[in-house]
Amino acid sequence: MFKNRLKHPVFGLVAEATAETGLSAYVVGGWVRDLILGRASKDIDIVVEGSGIELAGLIAQKLGKPHKLVVYKKFGTAMLKADGWEIEFVGARKESYRSDSRKPIVEDGTFEQDISRRDFTINAMAISLNSSNFGELIDLHNGMSDLEKKAIRTPLEPDVTYSDDPLRMMRAIRFAAQLNFNIDCESFEAISRNAKRISIVSIERVMDEFNKIMLSPYPGKGIKMLRSAGLLKEFFPELDAMQGVEVVEGKAHKDNFFHTIKVLENLCENSDNLWLRWAALLHDIGKPRTRQFDAKVGWTFHGHEFVGSKMVPRIFKKLRLPLDDKMKYVQKLVLLHLRPIVLSETIVTDSAVRRLLFEAGDDIDDLMTLCEADITSARQEKVQRYLDNFKMVREKLAEIEEKDRLRNWQPPVSGEDIMETFGLKPCKEVGAIKTAIREAILDGIIPNNREEALQFMMKEGKKLGLQPLHSPN
Ligand code: CTP
């Protein structure tokens, strides 16, 4: 019995209204699942045998406190918002589907019909709000036992449930990744059989689920499931293509897909930033296209960071991900992901550290987090050696940053300064002097300050045969 856990005043008011009107009402779906799992939620769905709009209107009248009621006549639903809660009322319905669309033909139905058209048994439980059996759990498809078994299973034949609404294939894997559940064998086989039908779902909806997987506690588990069910190649073939190992002359390269998953998992321990997780997912995306076998050195992936970073805008565009600074951030991290490793393997010069700070700017800490996650050797002493080296790189970065302030570097001498001093209009000499000043600062030839940069500008101008109109100021 869940009587004592139905604390929101709306539940009591619904019970009152059912007694008065003879309507039946149930709280259903995700809210019930989350209540049992102990995950708080303010998003409530109430199914009414009869008119959801009528019941919502009655409750709004009874509520007697500030609220907002929005009625969607066309869909037969009403949304009541009060105290930060969102309560949706909908009439019980039965749905039938056509093969070319996930939009069902909806007709009024019974509570049982409504419940069994739902996606998973764990989402198909209800709690009665009727005055006669208020708080009673109605579990027609053994959702409780599946919650205990941590199993994702469909109430109907899985082929029917997934073929009706192919987005549910993504949802199954998303719940598995969020809750660390397993997908029932028959269900998983049905997903594999129906994978191609994901094409009738808009890419925006697919990616909405994909990003929930990315943000979940177990994104690696989810993405591996997407691949093995054959869904990944339908909407993200570039990631799917990372899987596989080729052997030439007895030499194999590592499987880039499983390596990527490991990096993502390592990263997730230290960051819940979605776009940093995306950078981990895409850091080696250029590898399949740059893979070559060299008889002397074995497998190489030269330039995969450049090729990969070039692929990022196209992938983001195709997957309808944002094309703004989030994409640029991912692109930059993909491009720079080898640089700290190179720094840690050689004797670090100040100049190399300055250049990295200059290019990474404020994203330097995220870049270091990504690189540390990229160490996936099975040999613990090797991992430790790299981590120790990275610690040194981090120290060096902090030291140089304090001295030279190169994060988000602004040129201490502007193009206007140069034009004004030498009486120039915009021309290539102005650009050449600007570049020379930047390079001199990055190489440590002059310090990062205006006075020294102005002196340097005068020397560079002279080299180009320019006459200053006045001394620099
Ligand atoms: N549902 C379904 N098929 C879908 C989407 C939803 O059967 N493709 C049903 C499920 O019973 C689900 C309910 O509608 O529990 C509410 O859907 P939604 O709010 O999208 O999901 P939740 O289960 O509440 O989970 P979350 O809030 O995490 O998305």
Coordinates of C-alpha atoms and ligand atoms in Angstrom, one line a residue:
M1 CA 0.0 0.0 0.0
F2 CA 1.3 3.4 -0.9
K3 CA -1.4 5.5 0.9
N4 CA 1.1 7.2 3.1
R5 CA 3.4 8.0 0.3
L6 CA 0.8 10.0 -1.8
K7 CA 1.6 13.2 0.1
H8 CA 0.7 15.8 -2.5
P9 CA -2.7 17.4 -1.7
V10 CA -3.9 16.8 -5.3
F11 CA -4.0 13.0 -4.7
G12 CA -6.5 13.5 -1.8
L13 CA -8.6 15.8 -4.0
V14 CA -8.6 13.3 -6.8
A15 CA -9.9 10.7 -4.4
E16 CA -12.7 13.1 -3.3
A17 CA -13.6 13.8 -6.9
T18 CA -13.8 10.1 -7.9
A19 CA -16.2 9.5 -5.1
E20 CA -18.4 12.5 -6.2
T21 CA -18.3 11.7 -10.0
G22 CA -17.9 8.0 -10.3
L23 CA -14.8 8.6 -12.5
S24 CA -11.8 6.3 -11.9
A25 CA -8.3 7.7 -11.7
Y26 CA -4.8 6.3 -11.3
V27 CA -1.3 7.7 -11.0
V28 CA 0.8 5.8 -13.5
G29 CA 4.1 5.4 -15.3
G30 CA 7.5 7.0 -14.4
W31 CA 6.3 8.6 -11.2
V32 CA 5.2 5.3 -9.7
R33 CA 8.5 3.6 -10.9
D34 CA 10.5 6.5 -9.3
L35 CA 8.5 6.4 -6.1
I36 CA 9.4 2.7 -5.6
L37 CA 13.0 3.4 -6.5
G38 CA 13.1 6.3 -4.1
R39 CA 13.8 8.9 -6.7
A40 CA 11.9 12.1 -6.1
S41 CA 9.9 13.4 -9.0
K42 CA 7.5 16.4 -9.4
D43 CA 6.2 15.1 -12.7
I44 CA 2.9 13.2 -12.2
D45 CA 0.8 11.4 -14.8
I46 CA -2.8 10.6 -13.9
V47 CA -4.9 8.4 -16.1
V48 CA -8.7 8.8 -15.9
E49 CA -11.3 6.4 -17.1
G50 CA -13.5 9.1 -18.6
S51 CA -12.6 12.7 -19.3
G52 CA -9.1 13.8 -18.0
I53 CA -10.0 17.4 -18.8
E54 CA -13.2 17.2 -16.7
L55 CA -11.4 15.8 -13.7
A56 CA -8.5 18.3 -14.0
G57 CA -11.1 21.1 -14.0
L58 CA -12.7 19.8 -10.8
I59 CA -9.4 19.5 -9.0
A60 CA -8.4 23.0 -10.1
Q61 CA -11.6 24.3 -8.5
K62 CA -11.0 22.3 -5.3
L63 CA -7.3 23.2 -5.0
G64 CA -7.9 26.7 -3.5
K65 CA -4.2 27.8 -4.0
P66 CA -2.3 29.4 -6.9
H67 CA -2.2 27.2 -9.9
K68 CA -2.2 27.1 -13.6
L69 CA -4.4 24.9 -15.7
V70 CA -3.7 24.3 -19.4
V71 CA -6.2 22.3 -21.4
Y72 CA -5.2 20.6 -24.7
K73 CA -8.6 19.8 -26.2
K74 CA -7.2 18.2 -29.3
F75 CA -5.3 15.6 -27.3
G76 CA -7.9 15.3 -24.5
T77 CA -5.3 16.2 -21.8
A78 CA -4.9 18.9 -19.2
M79 CA -1.9 20.0 -17.3
L80 CA -2.2 21.4 -13.7
K81 CA 0.8 23.3 -12.3
A82 CA 1.1 24.1 -8.6
D83 CA 4.0 24.5 -6.2
G84 CA 6.5 23.4 -8.8
W85 CA 4.6 20.2 -9.5
E86 CA 3.3 19.3 -13.0
I87 CA 0.3 17.0 -13.0
E88 CA -1.0 15.8 -16.3
F89 CA -4.5 14.3 -16.6
V90 CA -5.3 12.1 -19.5
G91 CA -8.3 10.0 -20.4
A92 CA -7.5 6.2 -20.6
R93 CA -6.9 5.3 -24.3
K94 CA -6.0 2.5 -26.6
E95 CA -3.7 3.1 -29.5
S96 CA -3.1 1.5 -32.8
Y97 CA -0.2 2.1 -35.1
R98 CA 0.6 2.3 -38.8
S99 CA 3.9 0.9 -40.1
D100 CA 5.3 4.2 -41.4
S101 CA 4.7 6.4 -38.4
R102 CA 5.2 6.4 -34.6
K103 CA 2.1 8.6 -34.3
P104 CA -0.7 6.3 -33.1
I105 CA -4.4 6.4 -33.9
V106 CA -5.8 7.1 -30.5
E107 CA -9.3 6.0 -29.3
D108 CA -10.8 6.0 -25.8
G109 CA -10.1 2.8 -23.9
T110 CA -10.1 1.1 -20.6
F111 CA -7.5 1.5 -17.8
E112 CA -6.2 -2.0 -18.7
Q113 CA -5.8 -1.1 -22.4
D114 CA -4.0 2.1 -21.5
I115 CA -1.6 0.3 -19.2
S116 CA -0.7 -2.5 -21.6
R117 CA 0.1 -0.2 -24.4
R118 CA 3.0 1.3 -22.4
D119 CA 6.7 0.7 -23.1
F120 CA 8.0 -1.4 -20.1
T121 CA 6.6 -3.3 -17.2
I122 CA 8.5 -1.1 -14.8
N123 CA 6.7 1.9 -16.4
A124 CA 3.3 0.1 -16.5
M125 CA 2.5 0.1 -12.8
A126 CA -0.3 2.3 -11.4
I127 CA -1.5 3.4 -7.9
S128 CA -5.2 3.8 -7.5
L129 CA -6.5 7.2 -6.5
N130 CA -10.0 6.0 -6.2
S131 CA -11.6 6.5 -2.8
S132 CA -12.5 2.8 -2.7
N133 CA -8.9 1.5 -2.8
F134 CA -6.8 4.6 -2.5
G135 CA -3.1 3.9 -2.5
E136 CA -3.3 0.3 -3.8
L137 CA -0.6 -0.7 -6.3
I138 CA -2.0 -2.2 -9.5
D139 CA 0.7 -4.2 -11.2
L140 CA -0.8 -6.0 -14.2
H141 CA 2.5 -6.9 -15.8
N142 CA 4.8 -7.8 -12.9
G143 CA 6.6 -4.5 -13.0
M144 CA 7.5 -4.8 -9.3
S145 CA 9.3 -8.1 -9.8
D146 CA 11.1 -6.7 -12.8
L147 CA 12.2 -3.7 -10.7
E148 CA 13.6 -6.2 -8.2
K149 CA 15.3 -8.2 -10.9
K150 CA 16.6 -5.0 -12.5
A151 CA 15.0 -6.1 -15.8
I152 CA 13.7 -4.1 -18.7
R153 CA 10.8 -6.0 -20.3
T154 CA 7.8 -5.0 -22.4
P155 CA 4.2 -5.8 -21.3
L156 CA 3.2 -7.1 -24.7
E157 CA 5.2 -9.1 -27.3
P158 CA 8.4 -7.1 -27.6
D159 CA 8.2 -7.0 -31.4
V160 CA 4.8 -5.3 -31.1
T161 CA 5.9 -2.7 -28.5
Y162 CA 9.1 -1.8 -30.4
S163 CA 7.7 -1.8 -33.9
D164 CA 4.7 0.3 -32.7
D165 CA 7.1 3.0 -31.4
P166 CA 10.7 2.4 -32.3
L167 CA 11.8 5.2 -30.0
R168 CA 11.2 2.7 -27.2
M169 CA 14.4 0.8 -28.4
M170 CA 16.4 3.9 -27.4
R171 CA 14.4 4.3 -24.2
A172 CA 15.0 0.6 -23.2
I173 CA 18.8 1.2 -23.5
R174 CA 18.5 4.6 -21.8
F175 CA 16.8 3.1 -18.7
A176 CA 19.4 0.3 -18.6
A177 CA 22.1 3.0 -18.6
Q178 CA 20.4 5.2 -16.0
L179 CA 19.3 2.5 -13.6
N180 CA 22.0 -0.1 -14.3
F181 CA 19.3 -2.6 -15.4
N182 CA 19.6 -5.4 -18.0
I183 CA 17.3 -5.8 -21.0
D184 CA 15.4 -9.0 -21.0
C185 CA 16.8 -11.4 -23.7
E186 CA 13.7 -11.6 -25.8
S187 CA 13.4 -7.8 -25.7
F188 CA 17.0 -7.4 -26.8
E189 CA 16.6 -9.8 -29.7
A190 CA 13.4 -7.8 -30.7
I191 CA 15.4 -4.6 -30.6
S192 CA 18.0 -6.2 -32.9
R193 CA 15.3 -7.3 -35.3
N194 CA 13.6 -3.9 -35.4
A195 CA 16.7 -1.7 -35.3
K196 CA 16.2 -0.4 -38.8
R197 CA 12.8 1.0 -37.9
I198 CA 14.6 3.7 -35.8
S199 CA 14.7 5.5 -39.1
I200 CA 11.0 6.6 -38.7
V201 CA 11.9 8.5 -35.6
S202 CA 13.2 12.0 -35.9
I203 CA 16.9 12.4 -35.2
E204 CA 16.1 15.0 -32.5
R205 CA 14.2 12.5 -30.4
V206 CA 16.9 9.8 -30.9
M207 CA 19.6 12.2 -29.8
D208 CA 17.5 13.3 -26.8
E209 CA 17.7 9.7 -25.6
F210 CA 21.3 9.4 -26.7
N211 CA 22.3 12.4 -24.6
K212 CA 20.4 11.0 -21.6
I213 CA 22.5 7.9 -22.0
M214 CA 25.6 10.1 -22.3
L215 CA 24.7 11.8 -19.0
S216 CA 23.7 8.6 -17.2
P217 CA 25.9 6.9 -14.6
Y218 CA 26.6 4.1 -17.2
P219 CA 27.0 5.6 -20.6
G220 CA 29.5 3.0 -21.7
K221 CA 27.1 0.2 -21.0
G222 CA 24.4 2.0 -23.0
I223 CA 26.5 2.7 -26.0
K224 CA 27.8 -0.8 -26.1
M225 CA 24.2 -2.0 -26.1
L226 CA 23.3 0.4 -28.9
R227 CA 26.1 -1.0 -31.0
S228 CA 25.5 -4.7 -30.3
A229 CA 21.7 -4.3 -31.0
G230 CA 22.6 -2.7 -34.4
L231 CA 21.0 0.7 -33.5
L232 CA 24.2 2.7 -33.4
K233 CA 25.1 2.2 -37.1
E234 CA 21.6 3.4 -38.1
F235 CA 22.2 6.9 -36.7
F236 CA 25.9 7.2 -35.8
P237 CA 27.8 5.1 -38.3
E238 CA 31.1 7.0 -37.6
L239 CA 31.1 5.7 -34.0
D240 CA 30.0 2.2 -35.1
A241 CA 32.9 2.1 -37.6
M242 CA 35.4 2.3 -34.7
Q243 CA 34.7 -1.2 -33.7
G244 CA 36.9 -4.0 -35.0
V245 CA 40.5 -5.1 -35.0
E246 CA 42.5 -5.8 -38.1
V247 CA 45.6 -8.0 -38.1
V248 CA 48.4 -7.7 -40.6
E249 CA 51.6 -9.8 -40.3
G250 CA 50.5 -10.9 -36.9
K251 CA 50.1 -7.3 -35.6
A252 CA 46.8 -6.1 -34.4
H253 CA 45.8 -2.6 -33.4
K254 CA 43.6 -2.0 -30.4
D255 CA 39.8 -1.9 -30.9
N256 CA 39.1 1.8 -31.0
F257 CA 35.4 1.5 -30.1
F258 CA 36.1 -0.4 -26.8
H259 CA 39.0 1.9 -26.1
T260 CA 36.7 4.9 -26.6
I261 CA 34.1 3.4 -24.2
K262 CA 36.8 2.9 -21.6
V263 CA 38.0 6.5 -21.9
L264 CA 34.4 7.7 -21.6
E265 CA 33.9 5.6 -18.5
N266 CA 37.1 6.9 -17.0
L267 CA 36.1 10.4 -17.7
C268 CA 32.6 10.0 -16.2
E269 CA 34.3 9.3 -12.8
N270 CA 35.6 12.8 -12.9
S271 CA 33.1 14.9 -14.9
D272 CA 29.4 15.2 -15.5
N273 CA 29.9 17.8 -18.2
L274 CA 28.0 16.5 -21.3
W275 CA 30.2 18.2 -23.8
L276 CA 33.4 16.9 -22.2
R277 CA 31.9 13.5 -22.3
W278 CA 31.2 14.1 -26.0
A279 CA 34.9 15.1 -26.5
A280 CA 35.8 11.7 -24.9
L281 CA 33.4 9.9 -27.3
L282 CA 34.9 11.6 -30.3
H283 CA 38.6 12.0 -29.4
D284 CA 39.6 9.1 -31.7
I285 CA 36.8 9.4 -34.3
G286 CA 39.4 10.1 -37.0
K287 CA 41.2 6.8 -36.4
P288 CA 39.3 4.6 -38.9
R289 CA 40.1 7.1 -41.7
T290 CA 43.8 7.5 -40.9
R291 CA 44.6 3.9 -40.1
Q292 CA 47.6 2.6 -42.0
F293 CA 49.9 -0.4 -41.7
D294 CA 53.6 0.3 -41.9
A295 CA 55.8 -2.8 -42.2
K296 CA 58.4 -1.2 -39.8
V297 CA 56.4 0.4 -37.1
G298 CA 53.1 -1.5 -37.4
W299 CA 49.7 0.3 -37.2
T300 CA 49.7 4.1 -37.4
F301 CA 46.9 6.7 -37.1
H302 CA 48.9 9.8 -38.2
G303 CA 46.9 13.0 -38.0
H304 CA 43.8 11.4 -36.6
E305 CA 43.4 14.3 -34.3
F306 CA 43.1 16.7 -37.2
V307 CA 40.9 14.4 -39.3
G308 CA 38.8 13.8 -36.2
S309 CA 38.4 17.5 -35.3
K310 CA 37.3 18.2 -39.0
M311 CA 34.7 15.5 -38.6
V312 CA 33.1 17.1 -35.5
P313 CA 31.0 19.9 -37.2
R314 CA 29.6 17.4 -39.8
I315 CA 28.7 14.9 -37.1
F316 CA 27.1 17.6 -34.9
K317 CA 25.1 18.9 -37.9
K318 CA 23.9 15.5 -38.9
L319 CA 22.9 14.6 -35.3
R320 CA 21.3 18.0 -34.8
L321 CA 23.5 18.9 -31.9
P322 CA 24.3 22.5 -31.2
L323 CA 26.7 24.2 -33.7
D324 CA 27.7 27.0 -31.3
D325 CA 30.5 27.2 -28.9
K326 CA 29.7 23.7 -27.5
M327 CA 30.6 22.2 -30.8
K328 CA 33.8 24.4 -31.0
Y329 CA 34.8 23.2 -27.5
V330 CA 34.4 19.5 -28.5
Q331 CA 36.3 20.2 -31.8
K332 CA 39.1 22.0 -29.9
L333 CA 39.5 19.2 -27.4
V334 CA 39.6 16.5 -30.1
L335 CA 42.3 18.5 -31.9
L336 CA 44.4 19.0 -28.9
H337 CA 44.0 15.6 -27.2
L338 CA 47.5 14.3 -27.9
R339 CA 49.3 17.5 -26.9
P340 CA 49.6 16.9 -23.1
I341 CA 50.7 13.3 -23.8
V342 CA 53.5 14.6 -26.0
L343 CA 54.4 17.1 -23.3
S344 CA 54.6 14.4 -20.7
E345 CA 56.9 12.2 -22.8
T346 CA 59.5 14.8 -23.7
I347 CA 61.5 17.2 -21.6
V348 CA 58.9 20.0 -21.4
T349 CA 60.1 23.3 -22.6
D350 CA 58.4 26.5 -21.4
S351 CA 57.6 27.4 -24.9
A352 CA 55.7 24.1 -25.6
V353 CA 53.7 24.7 -22.4
R354 CA 53.0 28.3 -23.4
R355 CA 51.7 27.2 -26.7
L356 CA 49.3 24.7 -25.2
L357 CA 48.0 27.3 -22.8
F358 CA 47.6 29.7 -25.6
E359 CA 45.6 27.3 -27.7
A360 CA 43.5 25.6 -25.0
G361 CA 42.7 28.8 -23.1
D362 CA 40.2 28.3 -20.3
D363 CA 39.6 24.7 -21.5
I364 CA 43.1 23.5 -20.4
D365 CA 41.8 21.8 -17.2
D366 CA 39.1 19.9 -19.2
L367 CA 41.8 18.9 -21.7
M368 CA 44.0 17.5 -18.9
T369 CA 41.0 15.6 -17.5
L370 CA 40.3 14.1 -21.0
C371 CA 44.0 13.1 -21.4
E372 CA 44.1 11.5 -18.0
A373 CA 41.0 9.5 -19.0
D374 CA 42.7 8.5 -22.2
I375 CA 45.3 6.3 -20.4
T376 CA 43.7 2.9 -20.6
S377 CA 46.6 0.5 -20.3
A378 CA 45.9 -2.7 -18.4
R379 CA 49.3 -2.4 -16.8
Q380 CA 48.9 -0.4 -13.6
E381 CA 52.5 0.7 -13.4
K382 CA 52.3 2.2 -16.9
V383 CA 49.1 4.0 -16.0
Q384 CA 50.8 5.3 -12.8
R385 CA 53.8 6.5 -14.8
Y386 CA 51.6 8.5 -17.1
L387 CA 49.6 10.0 -14.3
D388 CA 52.8 11.0 -12.5
N389 CA 54.0 12.7 -15.7
F390 CA 50.6 14.4 -16.1
K391 CA 51.0 15.7 -12.6
M392 CA 54.3 17.3 -13.7
V393 CA 52.6 18.8 -16.8
R394 CA 49.8 20.3 -14.6
E395 CA 52.4 21.8 -12.2
K396 CA 54.3 23.3 -15.2
L397 CA 51.1 24.6 -16.6
A398 CA 50.2 26.4 -13.3
E399 CA 53.8 27.8 -13.0
I400 CA 53.9 29.2 -16.6
E401 CA 50.3 30.5 -16.3
E402 CA 51.1 32.4 -13.2
K403 CA 54.2 33.9 -14.8
D404 CA 52.9 34.6 -18.3
R405 CA 49.1 34.7 -18.1
L406 CA 48.5 33.1 -21.4
R407 CA 45.0 31.6 -20.9
N408 CA 42.7 33.7 -23.1
W409 CA 45.6 35.7 -24.3
Q410 CA 44.9 39.1 -25.7
P411 CA 47.7 40.7 -27.8
P412 CA 49.4 43.4 -25.7
V413 CA 49.9 45.4 -28.9
S414 CA 46.9 45.7 -31.3
G415 CA 46.7 46.1 -35.1
E416 CA 45.6 49.7 -34.5
D417 CA 48.7 50.4 -32.5
I418 CA 50.9 49.1 -35.3
M419 CA 49.0 51.1 -38.0
E420 CA 49.1 54.3 -36.0
T421 CA 52.8 54.0 -35.1
F422 CA 53.9 53.4 -38.7
G423 CA 51.1 55.4 -40.5
L424 CA 49.7 52.3 -42.2
K425 CA 46.3 51.3 -43.6
P426 CA 45.3 47.6 -43.0
C427 CA 47.9 45.5 -44.9
K428 CA 49.9 42.3 -44.7
E429 CA 52.8 44.0 -42.8
V430 CA 50.4 44.7 -39.9
G431 CA 49.5 41.0 -39.7
A432 CA 53.2 40.0 -40.0
I433 CA 54.2 42.2 -37.1
K434 CA 51.3 41.0 -35.0
T435 CA 52.2 37.4 -35.7
A436 CA 55.9 38.0 -34.9
I437 CA 55.0 39.6 -31.5
R438 CA 52.8 36.6 -30.6
E439 CA 55.5 34.1 -31.6
A440 CA 58.1 36.0 -29.7
I441 CA 55.9 35.9 -26.5
L442 CA 55.1 32.2 -27.0
D443 CA 58.8 31.3 -27.6
G444 CA 59.7 33.3 -24.5
I445 CA 61.9 35.8 -26.4
I446 CA 60.0 38.7 -24.8
P447 CA 57.7 38.7 -21.8
N448 CA 54.0 39.0 -22.2
N449 CA 53.7 42.8 -21.5
R450 CA 53.0 45.9 -23.5
E451 CA 56.2 47.7 -23.0
E452 CA 58.4 44.9 -24.3
A453 CA 55.9 44.1 -27.1
L454 CA 56.1 47.8 -28.3
Q455 CA 59.9 47.7 -28.4
F456 CA 59.7 44.4 -30.3
M457 CA 57.2 46.0 -32.7
M458 CA 59.6 48.8 -33.5
K459 CA 62.4 46.3 -34.4
E460 CA 60.1 44.2 -36.6
G461 CA 58.9 47.4 -38.4
K462 CA 62.5 48.3 -39.1
K463 CA 63.2 44.9 -40.5
L464 CA 60.3 45.5 -42.9
G465 CA 61.7 48.9 -43.9
L466 CA 58.9 50.8 -42.2
Q467 CA 59.5 54.3 -40.7
P468 CA 57.7 55.1 -37.4
L469 CA 55.8 58.4 -37.3
H470 CA 56.6 58.7 -33.6
S471 CA 58.0 56.6 -30.7
P472 CA 55.7 53.9 -29.4
N473 CA 53.2 54.8 -26.7
Ligands
CTP1 N1 5.7 5.9 -22.5 C1 5.6 4.9 -23.4 N2 6.2 4.9 -24.6 C2 7.0 6.0 -24.9 C3 7.1 7.1 -24.0 C4 6.4 7.0 -22.8 O1 4.9 3.9 -23.1 N3 7.6 6.1 -26.1 C5 4.9 5.8 -21.2 C6 5.6 5.1 -20.1 O2 4.6 4.5 -19.3 C7 6.2 6.2 -19.3 C8 5.2 7.3 -19.4 O3 4.6 7.1 -20.7 O4 6.5 5.9 -18.0 C9 5.7 8.7 -19.3 O5 6.7 9.0 -20.2 P1 7.9 9.9 -20.0 O6 7.5 11.1 -19.2 O7 8.5 10.2 -21.3 O8 9.0 9.0 -19.3 P2 9.2 8.6 -17.8 O9 8.9 7.1 -17.7 O10 8.4 9.4 -16.9 O11 10.7 8.8 -17.5 P3 11.6 10.0 -17.7 O12 11.0 11.1 -17.0 O13 12.9 9.6 -17.1 O14 11.7 10.3 -19.2

